[in-house]
Structure formats: C-alpha cells, structure tokens
Amino acid sequence: GSNYGPLHIFFFPFMAHGHMIPLVDMAKLFAAKGVRTTIITTPLNAPIISKTIEQTKTHQSKEINIQTIKFPNVGVGLPEGCEHSDSVLSTDLFPIFLKATTLMQEPFEQLLLHQRPNCVVADWFFPWTTDSAAKFGIPRLVFHGISFFSLCATKIMSLYKPYNNTCSDSELFVIPNFPGEIKMTRLQVGNFHTKDNVGHNSFWNEAEESEERSYGVVVNSFYELEKDYADHYRNVHGRKAWLCNRNKEEKIFRGNEASIDEHECLKWLDTQTTNSVVYVCFGSAVKFSDSQLLEIAMGLEASGQQFIWVVRKSIQEKGEKWLPEGFEKRMEGKGLIIRGWAPQVLILEHEAIGAFVTHCGWNSTLEAVSAGVPMITWPVGAEQFFNEKLVIEVLKIGVPVGVKKWSYSGVDCCAKWDVVEKAVKMVFAKEELEGMRKRAKVLAQMARRAVEEGGSSDSNLDVLIQELGTLSSLSR
Ligand code: UDP
C-alpha cells in the first residue's frame, strides 16, 4: 500500500496469554509488510511484549512500538499488580477485571486523538473500542482469538439453542446449518456462548453488538485448515473476515519466561527417538485439582511412553499429593516435568514429539497443526469442545480422551488414570498413528505454504492492507 502513504495500525490485545501471543504475532506480520504498528497494553504487560518483539531481531522490529495505558486495578477492587488475567486468581474477580478494562477508554481515545492510526485491531473483550474508533472515523477490526469453526458454532448455539430440543444434557444433537454433520451434547456446549460465561450480564450483548458494527474480524487461522467454516462465516453470517496466521519459522520466546532452560529441554529431546515423546500441556489458564494431576501422572506412567508434562505448580510442597510416591525417581530419563511455563512451540516442533495431550485452546491446536503433531484432545472449557470436534471429526488428526462436560476452569477431576493411559497408547498405536500423522504432516505443509509469499494467508494480509489503505485515502 505505498500509494496510500504508510499505514499505521493499533493492536490492542486482551491481557491474557492466549490473546496477547497471537495478536502480537499478528502485529509482527503487518510490520513485516511495512505497516507501522503500535501495540497498546498496560505497564506491567509491556515488558513481556517488548521481549517478544526484541527476539524477532529483524528490521521489522523498528516498525513496532508499544504504548501503555495505566490500568485502574486498585480503584475498582482488584489487587495491586493485577493487570493480567493470570493474576485474576478467583473467577469471581473476572467481571471486575473486565470492568476495569472499560476504564481504559478515555486514555485510549487520547492516544487515538494524538496518533490518528488508520485502523484499530482490538480484542473482542474490548467492545467499547468500536465506538472509540468511530469517533475518529477509524475502522475497528475484532480479534477473538478463536477458530472460524468455533466462531460459527458459537453463533449458531446462541441463535438456535439446538440443545433445547434434546431430552437430556447428554443426548447428541446435530449442529444445525453447519457444515459437516457435527454432533454434540448440551454438557459439552457449556456456557461459552451465553452471557453467563463472563458473569457480566450486559457485557455479552454489548460485545456482540459492537462486533456487528465493527469493520470486520481477523482470525488466527489459515484457509486450507477450515475452508468450509471460513466460507460459512463470511457467506452465511455475512461478516468480513481475514485470515492471518503466524510464520512458524519464527522460533521465539512467547508469552512468559520459560521455567526450564530451553537448551536443556531440547537437549533432552535430542536424546529421544523420532515421534516417541508425548507432550502434555493444558495452556496458560487451566488449573487442575491435585487429584486430577495424580491421575495424569499415573496414566502417563502406565502408558510406558516418554513424556514432557507441563504443570502449573511451583515446587511440590510437603504433603502435597499430586504425584505418586517416588514418581520422579522412577521417571528419571523417561519423563520431564516442567513446573511453570514451557517453551511450547520449540517443543512441539522437535522431531522427537509424537503426540500432544492438549486442552484444545485455539493457539495450542494451531501450533500442533503447524508442527504436524497428532493430538490427544482433552477440552476443559471456553470454546475448546468445538476445537476438539474440528480436530477429531473434520481434520481427523487426534484421539479424544473422552471428556463429557464443559467446565468454567477445569477444577473437576474428569479423567481417571486408565483413560489417560488408553488414549496415550491409542495415539501411539501403529495403524492409528500412521494415518493421523500423515494427515497432520500434510496440514503442517499447508500451514507453511499459507504464510509464504503468495500463500493464502499472505495474500489475504495484502488484500486487507490494500483495503485499509484505500479506506484511509478516501477519508482523508
Ligand atoms: N504456552 C506456552 N507455554 C506454556 C503454556 C502455554 O508457551 O507452558 C503458550 C502456548 O504455546 C499458546 C498459549 O500459551 O500459544 C496458550 O494459548 P491457548 O489458546 O492454547 O490456551 P489458553 O491458555 O488461552 O487456554
């Protein structure tokens, strides 16, 4: 778009890893195309983002700036230093956290006034940004952080409530007006598509309404992965949508400081044979109970498979019972427990990794697809049960653990050790795996091609940049 003068775009991610990581990646894609990008965040989140940007270490880093807005946490009853959903320790506080984000509107508008960007790409959790942008005649794009498959399924659930036509919570129904004859139960749908989900009654309606009025949406995905659903979203739901997925060649620091020396972790993987290790991680937000962790440990041991298991727990305290007696001693050399944050993309892309036990968060799912790794699906909440359907029934690159019930944050114990053992054994069983692995590798190749010059995501990005350029030259 050099005909239109340099574009300047604001990116405003919601302060949660699953939102910040992909939106910062997206900002980098725009920067690589010569677009000036500014990431808006709060003071405590700025260092995380600047570290991510620094590690890109290319010419494009200078096209990316960070602007901070003070986060009014203490004034609204949040603890000091609470600027990230990670530090919202109880689910009751989440609505308060959301409310605090709305207080960023005024300083955000000051930034718009002074910098006059050509476009605002803001998270779905910030519905007020559509109005802010409109005040300055700037288009706002929405970023949800979820797949087209889940965007469509969520819309359909809230429109038609198809689970109301079943006799019980566990009876299967077909998702209506949706490609692929996908069946689900009421228990799996949970509350994701309802206003109960955020515990803030007016918020959901406001976000939906704001999305309707926005210029369109950007989705972290690639066309070949969920073609039918991307088409469906654009044609049936009539939304303008662009696909932008990150270039997987960028093996960089993501989100947090890793809790393990990356080299040590990769060196350990180097000692393992190809496709032999199962990687177990449930994203950034799921917090399992000790009893569930215990079952996972027992299941992994019983499977006999080598593993890397990421547990969001610090050093095991005395009397804490989430590991069987003598587990770590017995598993020496066989398994690696990472307490805290794992360098997930590096791990997934190592050739020793043969399968991924995942909660089906969209970022993790897409990272597994891009790395060509088959999945053992263990959805917990949010839109993860939809992603499971995509992985198992549409892409056919996984084995389900068989979780039956959606939950807000995954505190219940829902899979016993023998179920874990069985799923791990199944994914590594030869015939099962060969077909799945082949399909996963094909998808990984498609993911790579999509972001290469002239690939589907790359061209889509060009189209969007072109369009924004035209828009801003018209409004000048
Ligand atoms: N992640 C990571 N190390 C961890 C846990 C998570 O790098 O120990 C990253 C992961 O690669 C992904 C993101 O954090 O990019 C998690 O996003 P996802 O959508 O999978 O799940 P969420 O955390 O939003 O539930």
Short mmCIF file of C-alpha atoms and ligand atoms in Angstrom, two decimals:
data_model
loop_
_atom_site.label_atom_id
_atom_site.label_comp_id
_atom_site.label_asym_id
_atom_site.label_seq_id
_atom_site.Cartn_x
_atom_site.Cartn_y
_atom_site.Cartn_z
CA GLY A 1 0.00 0.00 0.00
CA SER A 2 2.77 2.54 -0.57
CA ASN A 3 0.40 4.51 -2.85
CA TYR A 4 -1.60 5.39 0.19
CA GLY A 5 1.25 6.51 2.34
CA PRO A 6 2.41 4.37 5.24
CA LEU A 7 -0.39 2.78 7.21
CA HIS A 8 -0.41 2.88 10.97
CA ILE A 9 -2.40 0.26 12.90
CA PHE A 10 -3.15 -0.04 16.62
CA PHE A 11 -3.23 -3.56 18.05
CA PHE A 12 -4.94 -3.85 21.41
CA PRO A 13 -4.82 -7.37 22.89
CA PHE A 14 -6.80 -8.54 25.90
CA MET A 15 -4.40 -9.20 28.76
CA ALA A 16 -4.30 -12.99 28.73
CA HIS A 17 -1.60 -15.17 27.18
CA GLY A 18 -3.99 -16.83 24.75
CA HIS A 19 -4.88 -13.37 23.39
CA MET A 20 -1.62 -11.44 23.68
CA ILE A 21 0.57 -14.06 22.00
CA PRO A 22 -1.40 -14.36 18.74
CA LEU A 23 -2.19 -10.64 18.43
CA VAL A 24 1.43 -9.62 18.94
CA ASP A 25 2.36 -12.23 16.32
CA MET A 26 -0.18 -10.66 14.02
CA ALA A 27 1.25 -7.19 14.61
CA LYS A 28 4.61 -8.61 13.56
CA LEU A 29 3.13 -9.91 10.30
CA PHE A 30 1.83 -6.43 9.49
CA ALA A 31 5.15 -4.87 10.47
CA ALA A 32 6.95 -7.25 8.12
CA LYS A 33 4.79 -5.79 5.33
CA GLY A 34 6.00 -2.31 6.18
CA VAL A 35 2.95 -1.26 8.21
CA ARG A 36 3.68 0.89 11.24
CA THR A 37 2.20 -0.93 14.22
CA THR A 38 1.57 0.17 17.77
CA ILE A 39 0.65 -2.33 20.45
CA ILE A 40 -1.47 -0.93 23.25
CA THR A 41 -1.09 -2.51 26.66
CA THR A 42 -0.67 -1.79 30.37
CA PRO A 43 2.67 -1.04 32.11
CA LEU A 44 3.13 -4.50 33.64
CA ASN A 45 2.41 -6.28 30.35
CA ALA A 46 4.71 -4.07 28.30
CA PRO A 47 7.97 -5.86 29.21
CA ILE A 48 6.50 -9.25 28.19
CA ILE A 49 5.55 -7.84 24.81
CA SER A 50 8.77 -5.92 24.26
CA LYS A 51 10.75 -9.07 24.95
CA THR A 52 8.70 -10.92 22.35
CA ILE A 53 9.31 -8.17 19.84
CA GLU A 54 13.03 -7.88 20.56
CA GLN A 55 13.52 -11.54 19.90
CA THR A 56 12.29 -11.08 16.38
CA LYS A 57 15.58 -9.26 15.79
CA THR A 58 14.81 -8.23 12.26
CA HIS A 59 14.37 -4.94 10.51
CA GLN A 60 10.67 -5.11 11.23
CA SER A 61 11.17 -4.62 14.99
CA LYS A 62 11.52 -0.92 14.43
CA GLU A 63 8.06 -0.78 12.85
CA ILE A 64 6.57 -1.94 16.15
CA ASN A 65 6.02 0.34 19.10
CA ILE A 66 4.37 -0.16 22.45
CA GLN A 67 2.12 2.39 24.10
CA THR A 68 0.99 1.85 27.64
CA ILE A 69 -2.25 2.83 29.35
CA LYS A 70 -2.36 2.79 33.12
CA PHE A 71 -4.63 0.02 34.35
CA PRO A 72 -7.03 1.16 37.07
CA ASN A 73 -6.87 -2.06 39.09
CA VAL A 74 -6.76 -0.82 42.66
CA GLY A 75 -9.57 1.70 42.22
CA VAL A 76 -12.06 -0.99 41.23
CA GLY A 77 -11.14 -3.54 43.88
CA LEU A 78 -8.51 -5.65 42.18
CA PRO A 79 -5.27 -6.44 43.99
CA GLU A 80 -2.26 -4.28 43.24
CA GLY A 81 -0.27 -5.54 40.26
CA CYS A 82 -3.25 -7.32 38.77
CA GLU A 83 -3.02 -6.39 35.09
CA HIS A 84 -3.12 -9.82 33.51
CA SER A 85 -5.85 -12.46 33.64
CA ASP A 86 -3.17 -14.79 35.09
CA SER A 87 -3.30 -12.79 38.29
CA VAL A 88 -7.08 -12.87 38.48
CA LEU A 89 -6.98 -15.73 40.90
CA SER A 90 -10.65 -16.25 41.52
CA THR A 91 -13.31 -16.48 38.84
CA ASP A 92 -15.50 -14.04 40.81
CA LEU A 93 -12.94 -11.35 40.14
CA PHE A 94 -13.09 -11.77 36.36
CA PRO A 95 -16.11 -9.48 35.90
CA ILE A 96 -14.27 -6.84 37.93
CA PHE A 97 -11.20 -7.29 35.77
CA LEU A 98 -13.40 -6.81 32.69
CA LYS A 99 -14.94 -3.72 34.18
CA ALA A 100 -11.51 -2.26 34.87
CA THR A 101 -10.63 -2.67 31.19
CA THR A 102 -13.52 -0.38 30.24
CA LEU A 103 -11.87 2.39 32.25
CA MET A 104 -9.08 2.42 29.69
CA GLN A 105 -11.45 4.01 27.17
CA GLU A 106 -10.59 7.62 27.87
CA PRO A 107 -6.80 7.29 27.74
CA PHE A 108 -7.22 5.07 24.68
CA GLU A 109 -9.14 7.84 22.95
CA GLN A 110 -6.37 10.28 23.84
CA LEU A 111 -3.96 8.00 22.01
CA LEU A 112 -6.28 7.86 19.01
CA LEU A 113 -6.56 11.63 19.03
CA HIS A 114 -2.82 12.18 19.08
CA GLN A 115 -1.68 9.38 16.83
CA ARG A 116 -4.59 9.04 14.39
CA PRO A 117 -3.92 5.46 13.29
CA ASN A 118 -5.63 4.17 10.14
CA CYS A 119 -7.15 1.16 11.86
CA VAL A 120 -7.68 -0.39 15.30
CA VAL A 121 -7.43 -4.16 15.73
CA ALA A 122 -8.84 -4.74 19.19
CA ASP A 123 -9.83 -7.79 21.17
CA TRP A 124 -13.45 -8.92 21.36
CA PHE A 125 -13.24 -8.26 25.11
CA PHE A 126 -12.99 -4.52 24.39
CA PRO A 127 -16.35 -3.78 22.74
CA TRP A 128 -16.09 -0.06 23.52
CA THR A 129 -13.17 0.29 21.09
CA THR A 130 -15.62 0.23 18.15
CA ASP A 131 -17.17 3.46 19.46
CA SER A 132 -13.82 4.99 20.30
CA ALA A 133 -12.54 4.31 16.80
CA ALA A 134 -15.77 5.58 15.24
CA LYS A 135 -15.36 8.94 17.00
CA PHE A 136 -12.25 9.46 14.90
CA GLY A 137 -13.60 7.87 11.73
CA ILE A 138 -11.25 4.92 12.13
CA PRO A 139 -12.32 1.35 11.25
CA ARG A 140 -12.14 -1.22 14.05
CA LEU A 141 -11.36 -4.87 13.40
CA VAL A 142 -12.27 -7.51 16.01
CA PHE A 143 -9.90 -10.21 17.16
CA HIS A 144 -11.49 -13.13 19.07
CA GLY A 145 -8.52 -15.49 19.19
CA ILE A 146 -10.66 -18.47 18.17
CA SER A 147 -11.13 -20.56 15.01
CA PHE A 148 -13.70 -20.00 12.24
CA PHE A 149 -15.18 -23.34 13.23
CA SER A 150 -15.78 -22.08 16.77
CA LEU A 151 -16.90 -18.63 15.64
CA CYS A 152 -19.63 -20.24 13.51
CA ALA A 153 -20.58 -22.86 16.11
CA THR A 154 -20.83 -20.23 18.85
CA LYS A 155 -23.06 -18.05 16.70
CA ILE A 156 -25.32 -20.99 15.89
CA MET A 157 -25.61 -22.02 19.54
CA SER A 158 -26.71 -18.57 20.61
CA LEU A 159 -29.05 -18.17 17.64
CA TYR A 160 -30.84 -21.55 17.64
CA LYS A 161 -30.05 -23.18 21.02
CA PRO A 162 -30.31 -26.62 19.37
CA TYR A 163 -29.66 -28.42 22.68
CA ASN A 164 -33.12 -27.36 23.82
CA ASN A 165 -34.59 -29.99 21.50
CA THR A 166 -32.96 -32.90 23.32
CA CYS A 167 -34.40 -34.94 26.17
CA SER A 168 -31.27 -34.83 28.29
CA ASP A 169 -27.99 -32.99 28.73
CA SER A 170 -26.09 -35.97 27.38
CA GLU A 171 -28.18 -36.62 24.27
CA LEU A 172 -26.42 -35.87 21.00
CA PHE A 173 -27.80 -33.26 18.64
CA VAL A 174 -26.53 -32.18 15.23
CA ILE A 175 -25.29 -28.58 15.00
CA PRO A 176 -27.87 -27.12 12.58
CA ASN A 177 -26.96 -25.10 9.46
CA PHE A 178 -23.34 -26.06 9.91
CA PRO A 179 -21.05 -27.94 7.52
CA GLY A 180 -20.02 -31.48 8.45
CA GLU A 181 -22.88 -33.09 10.46
CA ILE A 182 -21.16 -32.32 13.77
CA LYS A 183 -22.82 -33.82 16.84
CA MET A 184 -22.52 -32.53 20.39
CA THR A 185 -24.27 -32.66 23.74
CA ARG A 186 -25.56 -29.87 25.93
CA LEU A 187 -22.96 -30.81 28.54
CA GLN A 188 -20.15 -30.18 26.05
CA VAL A 189 -21.53 -26.88 24.82
CA GLY A 190 -21.48 -25.41 28.32
CA ASN A 191 -21.92 -21.71 28.82
CA PHE A 192 -19.41 -20.39 26.34
CA HIS A 193 -21.98 -18.85 24.02
CA THR A 194 -24.16 -17.36 26.73
CA LYS A 195 -23.84 -14.28 28.81
CA ASP A 196 -23.30 -16.43 31.91
CA ASN A 197 -19.86 -17.16 30.57
CA VAL A 198 -18.40 -13.83 31.57
CA GLY A 199 -20.65 -13.40 34.58
CA HIS A 200 -21.46 -9.90 33.46
CA ASN A 201 -24.94 -9.67 32.06
CA SER A 202 -24.84 -6.75 29.70
CA PHE A 203 -21.30 -7.44 28.56
CA TRP A 204 -22.02 -10.30 26.15
CA ASN A 205 -24.74 -8.43 24.29
CA GLU A 206 -22.58 -5.36 24.12
CA ALA A 207 -19.67 -7.33 22.65
CA GLU A 208 -21.86 -9.00 20.05
CA GLU A 209 -23.46 -5.75 19.08
CA SER A 210 -20.11 -3.99 18.89
CA GLU A 211 -18.80 -6.75 16.64
CA GLU A 212 -21.76 -6.26 14.29
CA ARG A 213 -20.88 -2.61 13.96
CA SER A 214 -17.16 -3.21 13.50
CA TYR A 215 -15.47 -3.21 10.11
CA GLY A 216 -14.80 -6.96 10.25
CA VAL A 217 -12.79 -9.62 12.01
CA VAL A 218 -9.28 -11.01 11.79
CA VAL A 219 -8.82 -14.68 12.58
CA ASN A 220 -5.66 -16.51 13.56
CA SER A 221 -6.02 -19.42 11.13
CA PHE A 222 -5.32 -20.40 7.55
CA TYR A 223 -7.85 -21.01 4.82
CA GLU A 224 -6.88 -24.58 3.91
CA LEU A 225 -7.36 -25.68 7.52
CA GLU A 226 -11.03 -24.79 7.86
CA LYS A 227 -12.14 -23.70 4.41
CA ASP A 228 -15.81 -24.69 4.81
CA TYR A 229 -16.10 -22.79 8.05
CA ALA A 230 -14.27 -19.70 6.82
CA ASP A 231 -16.64 -19.62 3.83
CA HIS A 232 -19.61 -20.24 6.08
CA TYR A 233 -18.67 -17.41 8.40
CA ARG A 234 -18.22 -14.98 5.54
CA ASN A 235 -21.18 -16.08 3.43
CA VAL A 236 -23.82 -17.22 5.90
CA HIS A 237 -23.01 -14.95 8.81
CA GLY A 238 -22.09 -12.21 6.39
CA ARG A 239 -19.01 -10.99 8.22
CA LYS A 240 -15.96 -9.55 6.56
CA ALA A 241 -13.09 -11.71 7.73
CA TRP A 242 -9.37 -12.03 7.08
CA LEU A 243 -7.02 -14.84 7.99
CA CYS A 244 -3.59 -14.19 9.39
CA ASN A 245 -1.52 -16.90 10.95
CA ARG A 246 1.98 -16.57 12.20
CA ASN A 247 5.05 -17.75 10.41
CA LYS A 248 6.07 -20.89 12.24
CA GLU A 249 9.71 -20.49 11.26
CA GLU A 250 9.96 -17.86 13.95
CA LYS A 251 11.02 -19.94 16.91
CA ILE A 252 10.83 -17.33 19.53
CA PHE A 253 10.11 -16.50 23.10
CA ARG A 254 6.35 -16.49 23.61
CA GLY A 255 4.37 -15.08 26.48
CA ASN A 256 6.44 -15.86 29.50
CA GLU A 257 9.94 -16.64 30.60
CA ALA A 258 10.31 -20.41 30.28
CA SER A 259 10.64 -22.25 33.59
CA ILE A 260 13.24 -24.54 32.11
CA ASP A 261 16.47 -23.86 30.26
CA GLU A 262 15.38 -24.17 26.64
CA HIS A 263 18.63 -25.78 25.63
CA GLU A 264 18.40 -28.33 28.39
CA CYS A 265 14.90 -29.22 27.35
CA LEU A 266 15.82 -29.54 23.67
CA LYS A 267 18.98 -31.48 24.55
CA TRP A 268 16.83 -33.96 26.43
CA LEU A 269 14.53 -34.25 23.40
CA ASP A 270 17.58 -34.81 21.18
CA THR A 271 18.31 -37.98 23.13
CA GLN A 272 14.85 -39.40 22.33
CA THR A 273 13.90 -41.21 19.14
CA THR A 274 11.68 -39.61 16.48
CA ASN A 275 7.95 -39.38 17.31
CA SER A 276 8.40 -41.12 20.65
CA VAL A 277 7.59 -38.46 23.24
CA VAL A 278 4.13 -37.31 24.31
CA TYR A 279 3.92 -33.62 25.24
CA VAL A 280 1.28 -32.78 27.86
CA CYS A 281 0.20 -29.18 28.46
CA PHE A 282 -3.14 -27.54 29.15
CA GLY A 283 -2.41 -23.98 28.11
CA SER A 284 -1.99 -20.97 30.31
CA ALA A 285 -5.21 -20.86 32.28
CA VAL A 286 -6.44 -24.36 33.17
CA LYS A 287 -5.77 -25.26 36.77
CA PHE A 288 -6.41 -28.89 37.57
CA SER A 289 -7.02 -30.23 41.06
CA ASP A 290 -4.34 -32.31 42.75
CA SER A 291 -6.47 -35.41 42.31
CA GLN A 292 -6.64 -34.84 38.54
CA LEU A 293 -2.88 -34.28 38.35
CA LEU A 294 -2.35 -37.50 40.24
CA GLU A 295 -4.45 -39.41 37.71
CA ILE A 296 -2.48 -37.87 34.85
CA ALA A 297 0.81 -38.91 36.45
CA MET A 298 -0.41 -42.47 36.95
CA GLY A 299 -1.78 -42.62 33.43
CA LEU A 300 1.47 -41.39 31.90
CA GLU A 301 3.46 -43.93 33.89
CA ALA A 302 1.11 -46.75 32.91
CA SER A 303 1.30 -45.81 29.23
CA GLY A 304 5.02 -46.56 29.23
CA GLN A 305 5.56 -43.63 26.86
CA GLN A 306 8.27 -40.97 27.30
CA PHE A 307 6.77 -37.59 28.14
CA ILE A 308 7.18 -33.89 28.80
CA TRP A 309 4.48 -32.75 31.18
CA VAL A 310 3.85 -29.10 31.96
CA VAL A 311 2.27 -28.46 35.36
CA ARG A 312 1.22 -25.04 36.52
CA LYS A 313 2.53 -25.60 40.03
CA SER A 314 5.60 -24.47 41.82
CA ILE A 315 7.89 -26.75 43.80
CA GLN A 316 6.00 -29.63 45.32
CA GLU A 317 5.24 -28.73 48.89
CA LYS A 318 5.42 -31.17 51.72
CA GLY A 319 2.25 -33.18 51.96
CA GLU A 320 1.05 -32.06 48.56
CA LYS A 321 -0.34 -35.07 46.79
CA TRP A 322 -0.29 -34.57 43.08
CA LEU A 323 2.49 -37.02 42.30
CA PRO A 324 2.51 -40.71 43.21
CA GLU A 325 5.15 -41.84 45.70
CA GLY A 326 8.59 -41.99 44.10
CA PHE A 327 7.24 -40.92 40.70
CA GLU A 328 10.05 -38.56 39.72
CA LYS A 329 12.73 -41.07 40.71
CA ARG A 330 11.12 -43.82 38.62
CA MET A 331 10.61 -41.49 35.67
CA GLU A 332 14.19 -40.22 35.56
CA GLY A 333 15.30 -40.11 31.93
CA LYS A 334 11.85 -41.23 30.85
CA GLY A 335 9.85 -38.15 31.59
CA LEU A 336 10.39 -34.46 32.16
CA ILE A 337 8.10 -32.35 34.34
CA ILE A 338 8.16 -28.63 33.64
CA ARG A 339 6.76 -26.66 36.56
CA GLY A 340 5.56 -23.38 35.20
CA TRP A 341 5.97 -22.14 31.65
CA ALA A 342 7.24 -24.33 28.80
CA PRO A 343 8.80 -23.21 25.52
CA GLN A 344 5.84 -24.89 23.82
CA VAL A 345 6.45 -24.06 20.18
CA LEU A 346 10.06 -25.21 20.39
CA ILE A 347 8.96 -28.46 21.99
CA LEU A 348 6.15 -29.16 19.53
CA GLU A 349 8.44 -28.61 16.59
CA HIS A 350 11.06 -31.05 17.84
CA GLU A 351 11.01 -34.27 15.83
CA ALA A 352 11.02 -36.41 18.98
CA ILE A 353 7.48 -35.25 19.81
CA GLY A 354 4.97 -37.85 18.67
CA ALA A 355 1.72 -36.58 20.20
CA PHE A 356 0.29 -33.70 22.21
CA VAL A 357 -2.19 -34.03 25.07
CA THR A 358 -3.96 -30.68 24.77
CA HIS A 359 -6.92 -28.79 26.23
CA CYS A 360 -7.62 -27.65 22.64
CA GLY A 361 -7.05 -23.97 23.26
CA TRP A 362 -7.00 -22.49 19.77
CA ASN A 363 -3.37 -21.36 19.92
CA SER A 364 -2.17 -24.76 21.09
CA THR A 365 -4.30 -26.50 18.48
CA LEU A 366 -2.93 -24.33 15.69
CA GLU A 367 0.62 -24.79 16.97
CA ALA A 368 0.18 -28.57 16.90
CA VAL A 369 -1.25 -28.41 13.38
CA SER A 370 1.62 -26.22 12.20
CA ALA A 371 4.11 -28.65 13.73
CA GLY A 372 2.34 -31.70 12.24
CA VAL A 373 1.75 -33.33 15.63
CA PRO A 374 -1.35 -35.54 16.26
CA MET A 375 -3.37 -34.63 19.34
CA ILE A 376 -4.96 -36.33 22.31
CA THR A 377 -7.83 -33.97 22.95
CA TRP A 378 -8.87 -33.04 26.49
CA PRO A 379 -11.07 -29.95 26.27
CA VAL A 380 -11.93 -28.18 29.51
CA GLY A 381 -13.96 -25.03 28.94
CA ALA A 382 -14.26 -21.91 26.75
CA GLU A 383 -14.71 -22.93 23.08
CA GLN A 384 -12.39 -25.92 23.45
CA PHE A 385 -15.06 -28.57 22.86
CA PHE A 386 -15.70 -27.07 19.43
CA ASN A 387 -11.99 -27.23 18.61
CA GLU A 388 -11.97 -30.85 19.68
CA LYS A 389 -14.69 -31.59 17.11
CA LEU A 390 -12.63 -29.89 14.42
CA VAL A 391 -9.50 -31.90 15.33
CA ILE A 392 -11.20 -35.28 15.71
CA GLU A 393 -14.05 -35.26 13.20
CA VAL A 394 -13.04 -32.81 10.49
CA LEU A 395 -9.25 -32.92 10.40
CA LYS A 396 -9.03 -36.47 11.81
CA ILE A 397 -5.69 -35.89 13.48
CA GLY A 398 -6.43 -36.88 17.04
CA VAL A 399 -7.81 -39.25 19.65
CA PRO A 400 -10.26 -37.92 22.25
CA VAL A 401 -9.69 -38.59 25.94
CA GLY A 402 -13.47 -38.56 26.13
CA VAL A 403 -14.26 -35.62 28.39
CA LYS A 404 -18.01 -35.23 28.66
CA LYS A 405 -18.58 -31.98 30.47
CA TRP A 406 -17.68 -28.34 29.89
CA SER A 407 -16.47 -26.50 32.98
CA TYR A 408 -15.58 -22.95 33.78
CA SER A 409 -11.99 -23.52 34.81
CA GLY A 410 -11.34 -27.23 34.97
CA VAL A 411 -11.31 -27.92 38.66
CA ASP A 412 -13.23 -31.20 38.46
CA CYS A 413 -11.44 -34.49 38.05
CA CYS A 414 -12.78 -35.79 34.77
CA ALA A 415 -10.39 -38.46 33.50
CA LYS A 416 -9.06 -41.37 35.53
CA TRP A 417 -5.57 -42.77 35.00
CA ASP A 418 -6.70 -45.73 32.90
CA VAL A 419 -8.47 -43.40 30.46
CA VAL A 420 -5.29 -41.33 30.13
CA GLU A 421 -3.24 -44.50 29.64
CA LYS A 422 -5.63 -45.77 26.98
CA ALA A 423 -5.66 -42.53 24.99
CA VAL A 424 -1.86 -42.26 25.01
CA LYS A 425 -1.48 -45.90 23.96
CA MET A 426 -4.06 -45.43 21.24
CA VAL A 427 -2.41 -42.40 19.69
CA PHE A 428 0.88 -44.27 19.57
CA ALA A 429 -0.66 -47.49 18.21
CA LYS A 430 0.85 -48.02 14.82
CA GLU A 431 -2.04 -48.08 12.38
CA GLU A 432 -3.98 -45.33 14.11
CA LEU A 433 -0.97 -43.13 14.18
CA GLU A 434 0.26 -43.58 10.64
CA GLY A 435 -2.89 -42.21 9.04
CA MET A 436 -3.16 -39.42 11.57
CA ARG A 437 0.47 -38.46 11.35
CA LYS A 438 0.33 -38.36 7.57
CA ARG A 439 -2.68 -36.06 7.65
CA ALA A 440 -1.05 -33.90 10.32
CA LYS A 441 2.12 -33.54 8.22
CA VAL A 442 0.09 -32.54 5.16
CA LEU A 443 -1.64 -29.84 7.22
CA ALA A 444 1.70 -28.63 8.55
CA GLN A 445 2.92 -28.21 4.99
CA MET A 446 -0.23 -26.29 4.10
CA ALA A 447 0.29 -24.07 7.14
CA ARG A 448 3.79 -23.27 5.98
CA ARG A 449 2.69 -22.56 2.42
CA ALA A 450 -0.13 -20.33 3.58
CA VAL A 451 2.29 -17.79 5.04
CA GLU A 452 4.85 -17.93 2.23
CA GLU A 453 4.81 -15.22 -0.36
CA GLY A 454 1.64 -15.63 -2.42
CA GLY A 455 0.20 -18.22 0.00
CA SER A 456 -3.40 -17.87 1.16
CA SER A 457 -2.70 -16.06 4.44
CA ASP A 458 -0.01 -13.91 2.91
CA SER A 459 -2.29 -12.76 0.06
CA ASN A 460 -5.15 -12.24 2.48
CA LEU A 461 -2.96 -9.93 4.51
CA ASP A 462 -2.05 -7.99 1.35
CA VAL A 463 -5.73 -7.65 0.47
CA LEU A 464 -6.52 -6.32 3.94
CA ILE A 465 -3.64 -3.85 3.91
CA GLN A 466 -4.68 -2.68 0.46
CA GLU A 467 -8.26 -2.21 1.58
CA LEU A 468 -7.28 -0.27 4.69
CA GLY A 469 -5.07 1.91 2.52
CA THR A 470 -7.94 2.70 0.18
CA LEU A 471 -10.24 3.44 3.11
CA SER A 472 -7.87 5.85 4.73
CA SER A 473 -7.10 7.66 1.48
CA LEU A 474 -10.85 8.11 0.97
CA SER A 475 -11.35 9.52 4.43
CA ARG A 476 -8.51 11.97 4.13
N1 UDP B 1 2.10 -21.64 26.25
C1 UDP B 1 3.46 -21.77 26.37
N2 UDP B 1 3.95 -22.43 27.45
C2 UDP B 1 3.17 -22.97 28.41
C3 UDP B 1 1.76 -22.83 28.28
C4 UDP B 1 1.26 -22.16 27.19
O1 UDP B 1 4.21 -21.30 25.52
O2 UDP B 1 3.68 -23.56 29.37
C5 UDP B 1 1.54 -20.89 25.10
C6 UDP B 1 1.07 -21.80 24.00
O3 UDP B 1 2.11 -22.09 23.11
C7 UDP B 1 -0.06 -20.98 23.39
C8 UDP B 1 -0.61 -20.17 24.55
O4 UDP B 1 0.42 -20.16 25.53
O5 UDP B 1 0.46 -20.10 22.41
C9 UDP B 1 -1.86 -20.78 25.14
O6 UDP B 1 -2.95 -20.46 24.34
P1 UDP B 1 -4.15 -21.48 24.13
O7 UDP B 1 -5.11 -20.80 23.22
O8 UDP B 1 -3.66 -22.78 23.65
O9 UDP B 1 -4.76 -21.73 25.55
P2 UDP B 1 -5.21 -20.76 26.75
O10 UDP B 1 -4.01 -20.51 27.56
O11 UDP B 1 -5.76 -19.50 26.11
O12 UDP B 1 -6.25 -21.56 27.45
#
